[in-house]
mmCIF file of C-alpha atoms in Angstrom:
data_model
loop_
_atom_site.group_PDB
_atom_site.id
_atom_site.type_symbol
_atom_site.label_atom_id
_atom_site.label_comp_id
_atom_site.label_asym_id
_atom_site.label_seq_id
_atom_site.Cartn_x
_atom_site.Cartn_y
_atom_site.Cartn_z
ATOM 1 C CA MET A 1 0.000 0.000 0.000
ATOM 2 C CA MET A 2 2.848 2.369 0.833
ATOM 3 C CA LYS A 3 4.425 1.805 -2.589
ATOM 4 C CA TRP A 4 1.198 2.930 -4.224
ATOM 5 C CA ALA A 5 1.038 5.967 -1.949
ATOM 6 C CA VAL A 6 4.430 7.078 -3.213
ATOM 7 C CA VAL A 7 3.473 6.436 -6.851
ATOM 8 C CA LEU A 8 0.250 8.389 -6.479
ATOM 9 C CA CYS A 9 2.188 11.156 -4.780
ATOM 10 C CA SER A 10 4.432 11.518 -7.820
ATOM 11 C CA MET A 11 1.392 11.670 -10.129
ATOM 12 C CA LEU A 12 -0.430 14.364 -8.150
ATOM 13 C CA ALA A 13 0.249 18.073 -8.316
ATOM 14 C CA LEU A 14 3.471 18.731 -6.426
ATOM 15 C CA SER A 15 1.693 20.898 -3.863
ATOM 16 C CA GLU A 16 -0.294 17.860 -2.774
ATOM 17 C CA CYS A 17 2.770 15.690 -2.180
ATOM 18 C CA PHE A 18 3.601 15.974 1.495
ATOM 19 C CA ILE A 19 4.123 14.069 4.726
ATOM 20 C CA SER A 20 2.554 15.276 7.965
ATOM 21 C CA VAL A 21 4.127 14.257 11.280
ATOM 22 C CA PRO A 22 2.063 14.975 14.425
ATOM 23 C CA LEU A 23 4.040 16.435 17.315
ATOM 24 C CA ILE A 24 3.238 15.807 20.958
ATOM 25 C CA LYS A 25 3.664 18.648 23.412
ATOM 26 C CA GLY A 26 4.918 16.671 26.375
ATOM 27 C CA LYS A 27 6.395 17.355 29.771
ATOM 28 C CA SER A 28 9.763 19.121 29.614
ATOM 29 C CA ALA A 29 12.842 18.066 31.579
ATOM 30 C CA ARG A 30 12.412 21.155 33.734
ATOM 31 C CA ASP A 31 8.826 20.150 34.560
ATOM 32 C CA ALA A 32 9.916 16.643 35.507
ATOM 33 C CA LEU A 33 12.771 17.882 37.680
ATOM 34 C CA GLU A 34 10.657 20.567 39.364
ATOM 35 C CA GLU A 35 8.052 17.966 40.303
ATOM 36 C CA LYS A 36 10.783 15.923 41.995
ATOM 37 C CA GLY A 37 12.334 18.946 43.697
ATOM 38 C CA LEU A 38 15.571 18.416 41.760
ATOM 39 C CA TRP A 39 15.570 21.415 39.426
ATOM 40 C CA GLU A 40 17.825 23.703 41.484
ATOM 41 C CA LYS A 41 20.389 20.934 41.869
ATOM 42 C CA TYR A 42 20.394 20.084 38.193
ATOM 43 C CA ARG A 43 20.431 23.647 36.895
ATOM 44 C CA LYS A 44 23.697 24.169 38.790
ATOM 45 C CA MET A 45 25.184 20.894 37.589
ATOM 46 C CA TYR A 46 24.113 21.449 33.984
ATOM 47 C CA PRO A 47 23.895 25.200 33.289
ATOM 48 C CA TYR A 48 21.874 26.163 30.221
ATOM 49 C CA ASN A 49 24.039 27.381 27.354
ATOM 50 C CA PRO A 50 21.834 27.779 24.266
ATOM 51 C CA MET A 51 24.701 28.925 22.033
ATOM 52 C CA VAL A 52 26.871 25.815 22.377
ATOM 53 C CA LYS A 53 25.315 24.058 19.390
ATOM 54 C CA PHE A 54 25.999 27.093 17.186
ATOM 55 C CA THR A 55 29.716 27.447 17.936
ATOM 56 C CA GLN A 56 30.728 24.012 16.767
ATOM 57 C CA SER A 57 33.950 22.794 15.277
ATOM 58 C CA TYR A 58 33.530 21.475 11.750
ATOM 59 C CA ALA A 59 35.779 18.476 12.374
ATOM 60 C CA VAL A 60 34.406 15.164 11.146
ATOM 61 C CA GLY A 61 32.319 13.410 13.754
ATOM 62 C CA TYR A 62 31.811 16.481 15.929
ATOM 63 C CA GLU A 63 28.575 18.339 16.476
ATOM 64 C CA SER A 64 27.787 20.709 19.316
ATOM 65 C CA MET A 65 24.417 20.805 20.999
ATOM 66 C CA THR A 66 23.022 21.963 24.301
ATOM 67 C CA ASN A 67 21.070 20.814 27.343
ATOM 68 C CA ASP A 68 17.710 22.504 26.981
ATOM 69 C CA ALA A 69 15.407 21.765 29.901
ATOM 70 C CA ASP A 70 12.321 23.363 28.329
ATOM 71 C CA LEU A 71 12.019 21.432 25.058
ATOM 72 C CA ALA A 72 8.559 19.896 24.917
ATOM 73 C CA TYR A 73 7.692 18.933 21.315
ATOM 74 C CA TYR A 74 8.380 15.419 20.051
ATOM 75 C CA GLY A 75 7.378 13.347 17.049
ATOM 76 C CA VAL A 76 7.534 9.613 16.371
ATOM 77 C CA ILE A 77 9.668 8.000 13.669
ATOM 78 C CA SER A 78 10.773 4.414 13.213
ATOM 79 C CA ILE A 79 14.028 2.821 12.132
ATOM 80 C CA GLY A 80 14.712 -0.676 10.792
ATOM 81 C CA THR A 81 12.885 -3.722 9.422
ATOM 82 C CA PRO A 82 10.643 -4.487 11.225
ATOM 83 C CA PRO A 83 10.342 -0.889 12.474
ATOM 84 C CA GLN A 84 11.534 0.186 15.924
ATOM 85 C CA SER A 85 9.834 3.418 17.056
ATOM 86 C CA PHE A 86 11.455 6.473 18.688
ATOM 87 C CA GLN A 87 10.355 9.879 19.915
ATOM 88 C CA VAL A 88 12.621 12.540 18.415
ATOM 89 C CA ILE A 89 13.017 16.299 18.513
ATOM 90 C CA PHE A 90 12.729 17.724 14.995
ATOM 91 C CA ASP A 91 15.612 20.175 15.261
ATOM 92 C CA THR A 92 16.224 22.863 12.612
ATOM 93 C CA GLY A 93 19.442 23.795 14.446
ATOM 94 C CA SER A 94 21.350 20.591 13.643
ATOM 95 C CA SER A 95 21.603 18.127 10.768
ATOM 96 C CA ASN A 96 22.115 14.611 12.131
ATOM 97 C CA LEU A 97 19.660 11.881 13.118
ATOM 98 C CA TRP A 98 20.653 9.848 16.161
ATOM 99 C CA VAL A 99 18.905 7.577 18.672
ATOM 100 C CA PRO A 100 20.011 5.547 21.707
ATOM 101 C CA SER A 101 21.278 2.030 21.012
ATOM 102 C CA VAL A 102 21.458 -1.247 22.914
ATOM 103 C CA TYR A 103 25.211 -0.683 23.121
ATOM 104 C CA CYS A 104 24.612 2.256 25.486
ATOM 105 C CA SER A 105 24.355 1.647 29.239
ATOM 106 C CA SER A 106 24.208 5.288 30.368
ATOM 107 C CA ALA A 107 21.211 6.195 32.533
ATOM 108 C CA ALA A 108 19.941 8.365 29.676
ATOM 109 C CA CYS A 109 19.809 5.264 27.472
ATOM 110 C CA THR A 110 18.404 2.754 29.932
ATOM 111 C CA ASN A 111 15.275 4.868 30.489
ATOM 112 C CA HIS A 112 14.722 5.493 26.778
ATOM 113 C CA VAL A 113 13.952 3.261 23.811
ATOM 114 C CA ARG A 114 17.156 1.775 22.379
ATOM 115 C CA PHE A 115 17.720 0.690 18.798
ATOM 116 C CA ASN A 116 18.814 -2.924 18.351
ATOM 117 C CA PRO A 117 20.513 -3.337 14.956
ATOM 118 C CA GLN A 118 20.526 -7.132 15.316
ATOM 119 C CA GLN A 119 16.728 -7.064 15.111
ATOM 120 C CA SER A 120 16.717 -5.213 11.787
ATOM 121 C CA SER A 121 17.232 -7.091 8.534
ATOM 122 C CA THR A 122 18.085 -3.856 6.674
ATOM 123 C CA PHE A 123 20.744 -2.458 9.030
ATOM 124 C CA GLN A 124 24.249 -1.818 7.702
ATOM 125 C CA ALA A 125 27.048 -0.892 10.103
ATOM 126 C CA THR A 126 29.931 1.498 9.418
ATOM 127 C CA ASN A 127 33.231 2.038 11.168
ATOM 128 C CA GLN A 128 32.597 5.771 11.494
ATOM 129 C CA PRO A 129 32.492 7.151 15.054
ATOM 130 C CA LEU A 130 30.122 9.952 16.047
ATOM 131 C CA SER A 131 30.680 12.401 18.894
ATOM 132 C CA ILE A 132 28.077 15.004 19.817
ATOM 133 C CA GLN A 133 29.228 17.529 22.396
ATOM 134 C CA TYR A 134 26.697 19.009 24.798
ATOM 135 C CA GLY A 135 27.094 22.091 26.961
ATOM 136 C CA THR A 136 27.912 19.903 29.938
ATOM 137 C CA GLY A 137 28.356 16.406 28.595
ATOM 138 C CA SER A 138 28.459 14.403 25.423
ATOM 139 C CA MET A 139 26.981 11.626 23.361
ATOM 140 C CA THR A 140 29.325 9.200 21.626
ATOM 141 C CA GLY A 141 28.476 6.396 19.266
ATOM 142 C CA PHE A 142 28.816 5.236 15.676
ATOM 143 C CA LEU A 143 27.047 5.616 12.359
ATOM 144 C CA GLY A 144 24.945 3.043 10.533
ATOM 145 C CA TYR A 145 22.462 2.799 7.661
ATOM 146 C CA ASP A 146 18.872 1.606 7.787
ATOM 147 C CA THR A 147 15.355 2.360 6.572
ATOM 148 C CA VAL A 148 13.863 5.340 8.405
ATOM 149 C CA THR A 149 10.074 5.663 8.313
ATOM 150 C CA VAL A 150 8.505 9.087 8.791
ATOM 151 C CA SER A 151 4.704 9.183 8.923
ATOM 152 C CA GLY A 152 4.423 6.021 6.843
ATOM 153 C CA ILE A 153 6.890 7.095 4.147
ATOM 154 C CA GLN A 154 10.012 4.949 4.001
ATOM 155 C CA VAL A 155 13.437 6.522 3.468
ATOM 156 C CA PRO A 156 15.774 3.624 2.602
ATOM 157 C CA HIS A 157 19.523 3.570 3.296
ATOM 158 C CA GLN A 158 19.428 6.518 5.696
ATOM 159 C CA ILE A 159 22.578 7.156 7.710
ATOM 160 C CA PHE A 160 22.045 7.792 11.428
ATOM 161 C CA GLY A 161 23.871 7.721 14.736
ATOM 162 C CA LEU A 162 23.596 4.999 17.377
ATOM 163 C CA SER A 163 24.619 6.255 20.808
ATOM 164 C CA GLN A 164 26.973 4.327 23.081
ATOM 165 C CA THR A 165 27.214 6.933 25.859
ATOM 166 C CA GLU A 166 24.978 9.896 26.723
ATOM 167 C CA ALA A 167 25.242 12.784 29.175
ATOM 168 C CA PRO A 168 23.347 12.294 32.490
ATOM 169 C CA PHE A 169 21.054 15.255 31.820
ATOM 170 C CA MET A 170 19.484 13.443 28.852
ATOM 171 C CA ALA A 171 17.920 10.958 31.276
ATOM 172 C CA HIS A 172 15.375 13.642 32.178
ATOM 173 C CA MET A 173 14.338 14.487 28.628
ATOM 174 C CA LYS A 174 11.264 12.907 27.100
ATOM 175 C CA ALA A 175 12.698 12.477 23.602
ATOM 176 C CA ASP A 176 14.816 9.460 22.754
ATOM 177 C CA GLY A 177 16.866 11.192 20.071
ATOM 178 C CA ILE A 178 17.109 14.059 17.605
ATOM 179 C CA LEU A 179 16.325 14.430 13.897
ATOM 180 C CA GLY A 180 18.249 17.385 12.460
ATOM 181 C CA LEU A 181 16.724 19.584 9.748
ATOM 182 C CA ALA A 182 19.475 22.131 9.077
ATOM 183 C CA TYR A 183 21.630 22.160 5.939
ATOM 184 C CA PRO A 184 23.794 19.138 5.051
ATOM 185 C CA GLN A 185 26.991 21.209 5.402
ATOM 186 C CA LEU A 186 26.507 20.980 9.170
ATOM 187 C CA ALA A 187 26.102 17.221 9.332
ATOM 188 C CA ALA A 188 28.707 15.386 11.373
ATOM 189 C CA SER A 189 30.741 12.902 9.308
ATOM 190 C CA ASN A 190 29.084 14.287 6.148
ATOM 191 C CA ALA A 191 26.016 12.185 6.976
ATOM 192 C CA GLN A 192 23.157 12.871 4.567
ATOM 193 C CA PRO A 193 20.241 14.419 6.529
ATOM 194 C CA VAL A 194 16.870 12.671 6.429
ATOM 195 C CA PHE A 195 15.112 15.569 4.686
ATOM 196 C CA ASP A 196 17.751 15.747 1.932
ATOM 197 C CA ASN A 197 17.304 12.032 1.345
ATOM 198 C CA MET A 198 13.531 12.490 1.091
ATOM 199 C CA VAL A 199 13.917 15.246 -1.505
ATOM 200 C CA GLN A 200 16.550 13.419 -3.570
ATOM 201 C CA GLN A 201 14.373 10.322 -3.733
ATOM 202 C CA GLY A 202 11.414 12.390 -4.932
ATOM 203 C CA LEU A 203 9.312 11.640 -1.856
ATOM 204 C CA VAL A 204 8.583 15.295 -1.033
ATOM 205 C CA GLN A 205 9.125 18.835 -2.297
ATOM 206 C CA ASP A 206 12.169 20.698 -0.940
ATOM 207 C CA TYR A 207 10.487 22.627 1.858
ATOM 208 C CA PHE A 208 8.889 21.788 5.191
ATOM 209 C CA SER A 209 6.775 23.627 7.734
ATOM 210 C CA VAL A 210 6.379 23.663 11.504
ATOM 211 C CA TYR A 211 3.353 24.444 13.654
ATOM 212 C CA LEU A 212 3.726 24.453 17.446
ATOM 213 C CA SER A 213 0.536 24.670 19.494
ATOM 214 C CA SER A 214 0.591 27.043 22.449
ATOM 215 C CA ASN A 215 -1.628 25.210 24.888
ATOM 216 C CA SER A 216 -2.912 21.895 23.639
ATOM 217 C CA GLN A 217 -0.825 18.751 23.972
ATOM 218 C CA THR A 218 -1.877 17.799 20.453
ATOM 219 C CA GLY A 219 -2.252 19.629 17.134
ATOM 220 C CA SER A 220 1.406 20.536 16.575
ATOM 221 C CA GLU A 221 2.967 19.137 13.413
ATOM 222 C CA VAL A 222 5.855 19.102 10.976
ATOM 223 C CA ILE A 223 4.861 18.834 7.307
ATOM 224 C CA PHE A 224 7.520 17.703 4.859
ATOM 225 C CA GLY A 225 6.849 18.989 1.352
ATOM 226 C CA GLY A 226 3.892 21.202 2.279
ATOM 227 C CA TYR A 227 2.245 23.604 4.681
ATOM 228 C CA ASN A 228 -1.177 23.930 6.259
ATOM 229 C CA PRO A 229 -3.062 27.249 5.773
ATOM 230 C CA ASN A 230 -5.463 26.220 8.550
ATOM 231 C CA HIS A 231 -2.672 26.882 11.050
ATOM 232 C CA TYR A 232 -2.026 30.508 10.109
ATOM 233 C CA THR A 233 -3.820 33.704 9.178
ATOM 234 C CA GLY A 234 -2.906 36.160 6.431
ATOM 235 C CA SER A 235 -0.134 35.542 3.925
ATOM 236 C CA LEU A 236 3.299 34.027 4.417
ATOM 237 C CA VAL A 237 6.064 36.624 4.493
ATOM 238 C CA TRP A 238 9.263 35.310 2.914
ATOM 239 C CA ILE A 239 12.556 36.196 4.593
ATOM 240 C CA PRO A 240 15.756 35.433 2.637
ATOM 241 C CA LEU A 241 18.453 33.524 4.498
ATOM 242 C CA SER A 242 21.658 35.387 5.315
ATOM 243 C CA SER A 243 23.558 32.101 5.645
ATOM 244 C CA GLU A 244 22.724 28.682 4.196
ATOM 245 C CA THR A 245 23.970 26.409 6.963
ATOM 246 C CA TYR A 246 21.544 27.031 9.773
ATOM 247 C CA TRP A 247 18.212 28.704 9.035
ATOM 248 C CA GLN A 248 19.783 32.115 9.606
ATOM 249 C CA ILE A 249 18.143 35.467 8.876
ATOM 250 C CA THR A 250 18.850 39.167 9.458
ATOM 251 C CA VAL A 251 16.799 40.987 12.100
ATOM 252 C CA ASP A 252 16.709 44.787 11.680
ATOM 253 C CA SER A 253 15.901 45.621 15.314
ATOM 254 C CA VAL A 254 13.881 44.607 18.371
ATOM 255 C CA THR A 255 11.522 47.269 19.675
ATOM 256 C CA ILE A 256 8.992 47.999 22.421
ATOM 257 C CA ASN A 257 6.510 50.813 21.777
ATOM 258 C CA GLY A 258 8.678 51.968 18.870
ATOM 259 C CA GLN A 259 11.812 52.189 21.013
ATOM 260 C CA VAL A 260 14.819 50.050 20.021
ATOM 261 C CA VAL A 261 15.562 47.836 23.043
ATOM 262 C CA ALA A 262 17.848 45.265 21.411
ATOM 263 C CA CYS A 263 19.547 44.359 18.123
ATOM 264 C CA SER A 264 20.362 48.012 17.404
ATOM 265 C CA GLY A 265 21.659 48.378 13.851
ATOM 266 C CA GLY A 266 20.679 44.815 12.972
ATOM 267 C CA CYS A 267 21.707 41.323 14.085
ATOM 268 C CA GLN A 268 21.817 37.728 12.919
ATOM 269 C CA ALA A 269 19.234 35.206 14.163
ATOM 270 C CA ILE A 270 18.719 31.474 13.695
ATOM 271 C CA VAL A 271 15.168 30.117 13.548
ATOM 272 C CA ASP A 272 15.503 26.972 15.622
ATOM 273 C CA THR A 273 12.856 24.432 16.624
ATOM 274 C CA GLY A 274 15.473 22.724 18.797
ATOM 275 C CA THR A 275 15.782 25.669 21.188
ATOM 276 C CA SER A 276 12.887 26.369 23.519
ATOM 277 C CA LEU A 277 13.515 30.042 24.333
ATOM 278 C CA ILE A 278 14.543 33.246 22.562
ATOM 279 C CA SER A 279 18.246 33.787 23.098
ATOM 280 C CA GLY A 280 20.369 36.865 22.449
ATOM 281 C CA PRO A 281 23.390 38.793 23.762
ATOM 282 C CA THR A 282 23.212 39.098 27.542
ATOM 283 C CA SER A 283 23.178 42.914 27.486
ATOM 284 C CA ASP A 284 20.261 42.969 25.032
ATOM 285 C CA ILE A 285 18.326 40.313 26.948
ATOM 286 C CA ASN A 286 18.891 42.160 30.233
ATOM 287 C CA ASN A 287 17.562 45.330 28.615
ATOM 288 C CA ILE A 288 14.431 43.546 27.318
ATOM 289 C CA ASN A 289 13.802 41.980 30.721
ATOM 290 C CA SER A 290 14.145 45.412 32.335
ATOM 291 C CA TRP A 291 11.689 46.972 29.866
ATOM 292 C CA VAL A 292 9.058 44.303 30.515
ATOM 293 C CA GLY A 293 9.453 44.591 34.308
ATOM 294 C CA ALA A 294 11.223 41.291 35.002
ATOM 295 C CA THR A 295 13.510 40.738 37.980
ATOM 296 C CA VAL A 296 16.385 38.304 37.583
ATOM 297 C CA ASN A 297 16.203 35.790 40.408
ATOM 298 C CA ASN A 298 18.490 32.762 40.592
ATOM 299 C CA GLY A 299 19.035 32.748 36.836
ATOM 300 C CA ASP A 300 15.377 33.251 35.878
ATOM 301 C CA ALA A 301 13.783 36.535 34.777
ATOM 302 C CA VAL A 302 10.734 36.508 37.058
ATOM 303 C CA VAL A 303 7.550 38.513 36.547
ATOM 304 C CA ASN A 304 4.358 38.871 38.552
ATOM 305 C CA CYS A 305 1.789 36.573 36.945
ATOM 306 C CA ASN A 306 -0.891 39.190 37.627
ATOM 307 C CA ASN A 307 0.965 41.745 35.485
ATOM 308 C CA ILE A 308 1.145 39.762 32.250
ATOM 309 C CA ALA A 309 -1.979 41.345 30.762
ATOM 310 C CA SER A 310 -0.466 44.828 31.111
ATOM 311 C CA MET A 311 3.102 44.015 30.037
ATOM 312 C CA PRO A 312 4.309 45.494 26.702
ATOM 313 C CA THR A 313 4.441 43.825 23.303
ATOM 314 C CA LEU A 314 7.869 42.950 21.913
ATOM 315 C CA THR A 315 8.430 43.461 18.176
ATOM 316 C CA PHE A 316 11.025 41.796 15.959
ATOM 317 C CA ASN A 317 11.493 43.920 12.834
ATOM 318 C CA ILE A 318 12.604 41.603 10.030
ATOM 319 C CA ASN A 319 13.015 42.459 6.349
ATOM 320 C CA GLY A 320 10.617 45.403 6.622
ATOM 321 C CA ASN A 321 7.963 43.449 8.514
ATOM 322 C CA ALA A 322 6.932 43.633 12.177
ATOM 323 C CA PHE A 323 6.576 40.334 14.051
ATOM 324 C CA THR A 324 5.011 41.023 17.430
ATOM 325 C CA LEU A 325 5.096 38.933 20.584
ATOM 326 C CA PRO A 326 2.538 39.780 23.295
ATOM 327 C CA ALA A 327 3.482 39.137 26.911
ATOM 328 C CA SER A 328 1.329 36.008 26.907
ATOM 329 C CA ALA A 329 3.720 34.613 24.267
ATOM 330 C CA TYR A 330 7.050 35.549 25.849
ATOM 331 C CA THR A 331 6.181 34.533 29.418
ATOM 332 C CA ARG A 332 5.686 31.053 30.831
ATOM 333 C CA GLN A 333 4.091 29.872 34.035
ATOM 334 C CA SER A 334 5.302 27.076 36.267
ATOM 335 C CA TYR A 335 3.225 25.499 39.005
ATOM 336 C CA TYR A 336 6.297 25.467 41.230
ATOM 337 C CA TYR A 337 8.174 28.629 40.242
ATOM 338 C CA GLY A 338 5.577 31.184 39.134
ATOM 339 C CA CYS A 339 5.977 33.245 35.965
ATOM 340 C CA ARG A 340 9.163 34.090 34.091
ATOM 341 C CA THR A 341 10.125 35.401 30.677
ATOM 342 C CA GLY A 342 11.209 33.150 27.832
ATOM 343 C CA PHE A 343 14.450 35.049 27.139
ATOM 344 C CA SER A 344 17.970 33.729 27.650
ATOM 345 C CA GLY A 345 21.221 35.686 27.495
ATOM 346 C CA SER A 346 24.515 34.483 26.038
ATOM 347 C CA SER A 347 28.005 35.767 25.300
ATOM 348 C CA SER A 348 27.414 35.480 21.543
ATOM 349 C CA SER A 349 26.182 38.228 19.235
ATOM 350 C CA LEU A 350 23.921 35.655 17.553
ATOM 351 C CA TRP A 351 20.212 35.427 18.339
ATOM 352 C CA ILE A 352 18.141 32.239 18.425
ATOM 353 C CA LEU A 353 14.428 32.452 17.681
ATOM 354 C CA GLY A 354 13.281 29.267 19.366
ATOM 355 C CA ASP A 355 9.900 27.791 20.238
ATOM 356 C CA VAL A 356 8.737 30.983 22.025
ATOM 357 C CA PHE A 357 8.843 32.703 18.617
ATOM 358 C CA ILE A 358 7.729 29.753 16.463
ATOM 359 C CA ARG A 359 4.591 29.188 18.567
ATOM 360 C CA GLN A 360 3.470 32.659 17.454
ATOM 361 C CA TYR A 361 4.575 32.353 13.821
ATOM 362 C CA TYR A 362 3.875 29.399 11.565
ATOM 363 C CA THR A 363 7.197 28.740 9.857
ATOM 364 C CA VAL A 364 7.996 27.331 6.419
ATOM 365 C CA PHE A 365 11.618 26.316 5.878
ATOM 366 C CA ASN A 366 12.195 26.563 2.127
ATOM 367 C CA ARG A 367 15.271 24.928 0.657
ATOM 368 C CA ALA A 368 14.069 25.635 -2.908
ATOM 369 C CA ASN A 369 14.871 29.331 -2.592
ATOM 370 C CA ASN A 370 16.725 29.425 0.745
ATOM 371 C CA SER A 371 14.195 31.403 2.702
ATOM 372 C CA VAL A 372 11.940 31.213 5.739
ATOM 373 C CA GLY A 373 8.212 31.925 5.445
ATOM 374 C CA LEU A 374 6.442 33.373 8.486
ATOM 375 C CA ALA A 375 2.738 33.941 9.157
ATOM 376 C CA LYS A 376 0.737 34.537 12.333
ATOM 377 C CA ALA A 377 -0.125 31.146 13.807
ATOM 378 C CA VAL A 378 -3.693 30.346 14.835
#
């Protein structure tokens, strides 16, 4: 039946040829740790450094990532014949697919699903090692080939990583692994990304879209080769990429009530589904937090939950267009820790527009003309 689905797909108009992957908005690592009273301990052991994955060495087999305690969106893929299923983060800030393996005995592997290559008739091993560096730990393993199935569509001979060790922090994350959706130039060991394989085999068009629901646990989705107008209002605004490695764009300024509060004179930003917050230079983030009335307390920018309705709107001015974020979008509430802003400072001049931004703006990642399409999400 699947063979016929692919054949029919090639016969239909190209705009109708797409794969939709539902995303689950699950409990984040921070939520799980807060419930157990372990968050303060872990935040000190594993400090959040959102920029680590964007300052990587380009050596073969090396890819930098970060420990992000607030990631909450996961989708299911399967690997092998017969298929073994995994929950993965669809990450536009990296390019490799990897999952835990039976050869890994780290705590982060033993409480996640592990791939067993001996149970797959289509698995092919390689001698290539893989090392993924985290902000405060690492994942090591090796590369192999197998059939990867995404929403019923099979991608044969897909290279992916099998972990042998993982950092302790990963034990508290819901996802088993990561599926990278950035450009192939970033892929460790020159491993062909899943999306590139899909496009080259004619399974989908060369763009994909992401919708992240704000409240509901269901409804979020990634669509390969299409986008869903039911998830946004108005027209898509196309922003050209300033670099074709990550999904990087130029932001003209960040304003509140017409006043420039950050990114004065322009800045570079990466649209990243694999980062939960909005990150920018510490001085700019401190200024934004001051403007919105936040008080930095123990690493968090805390606000009074009762003040959210009266807090100002933040505007990202991009390519002549204004993309606004109301306070309800840039704040988050925790049962244990009250309300705080979704901004994170770093020592880099680079900005990351993570899930806080993408929840507000339906995003189309277009490899055909190297651009990002944004429209107000509904």
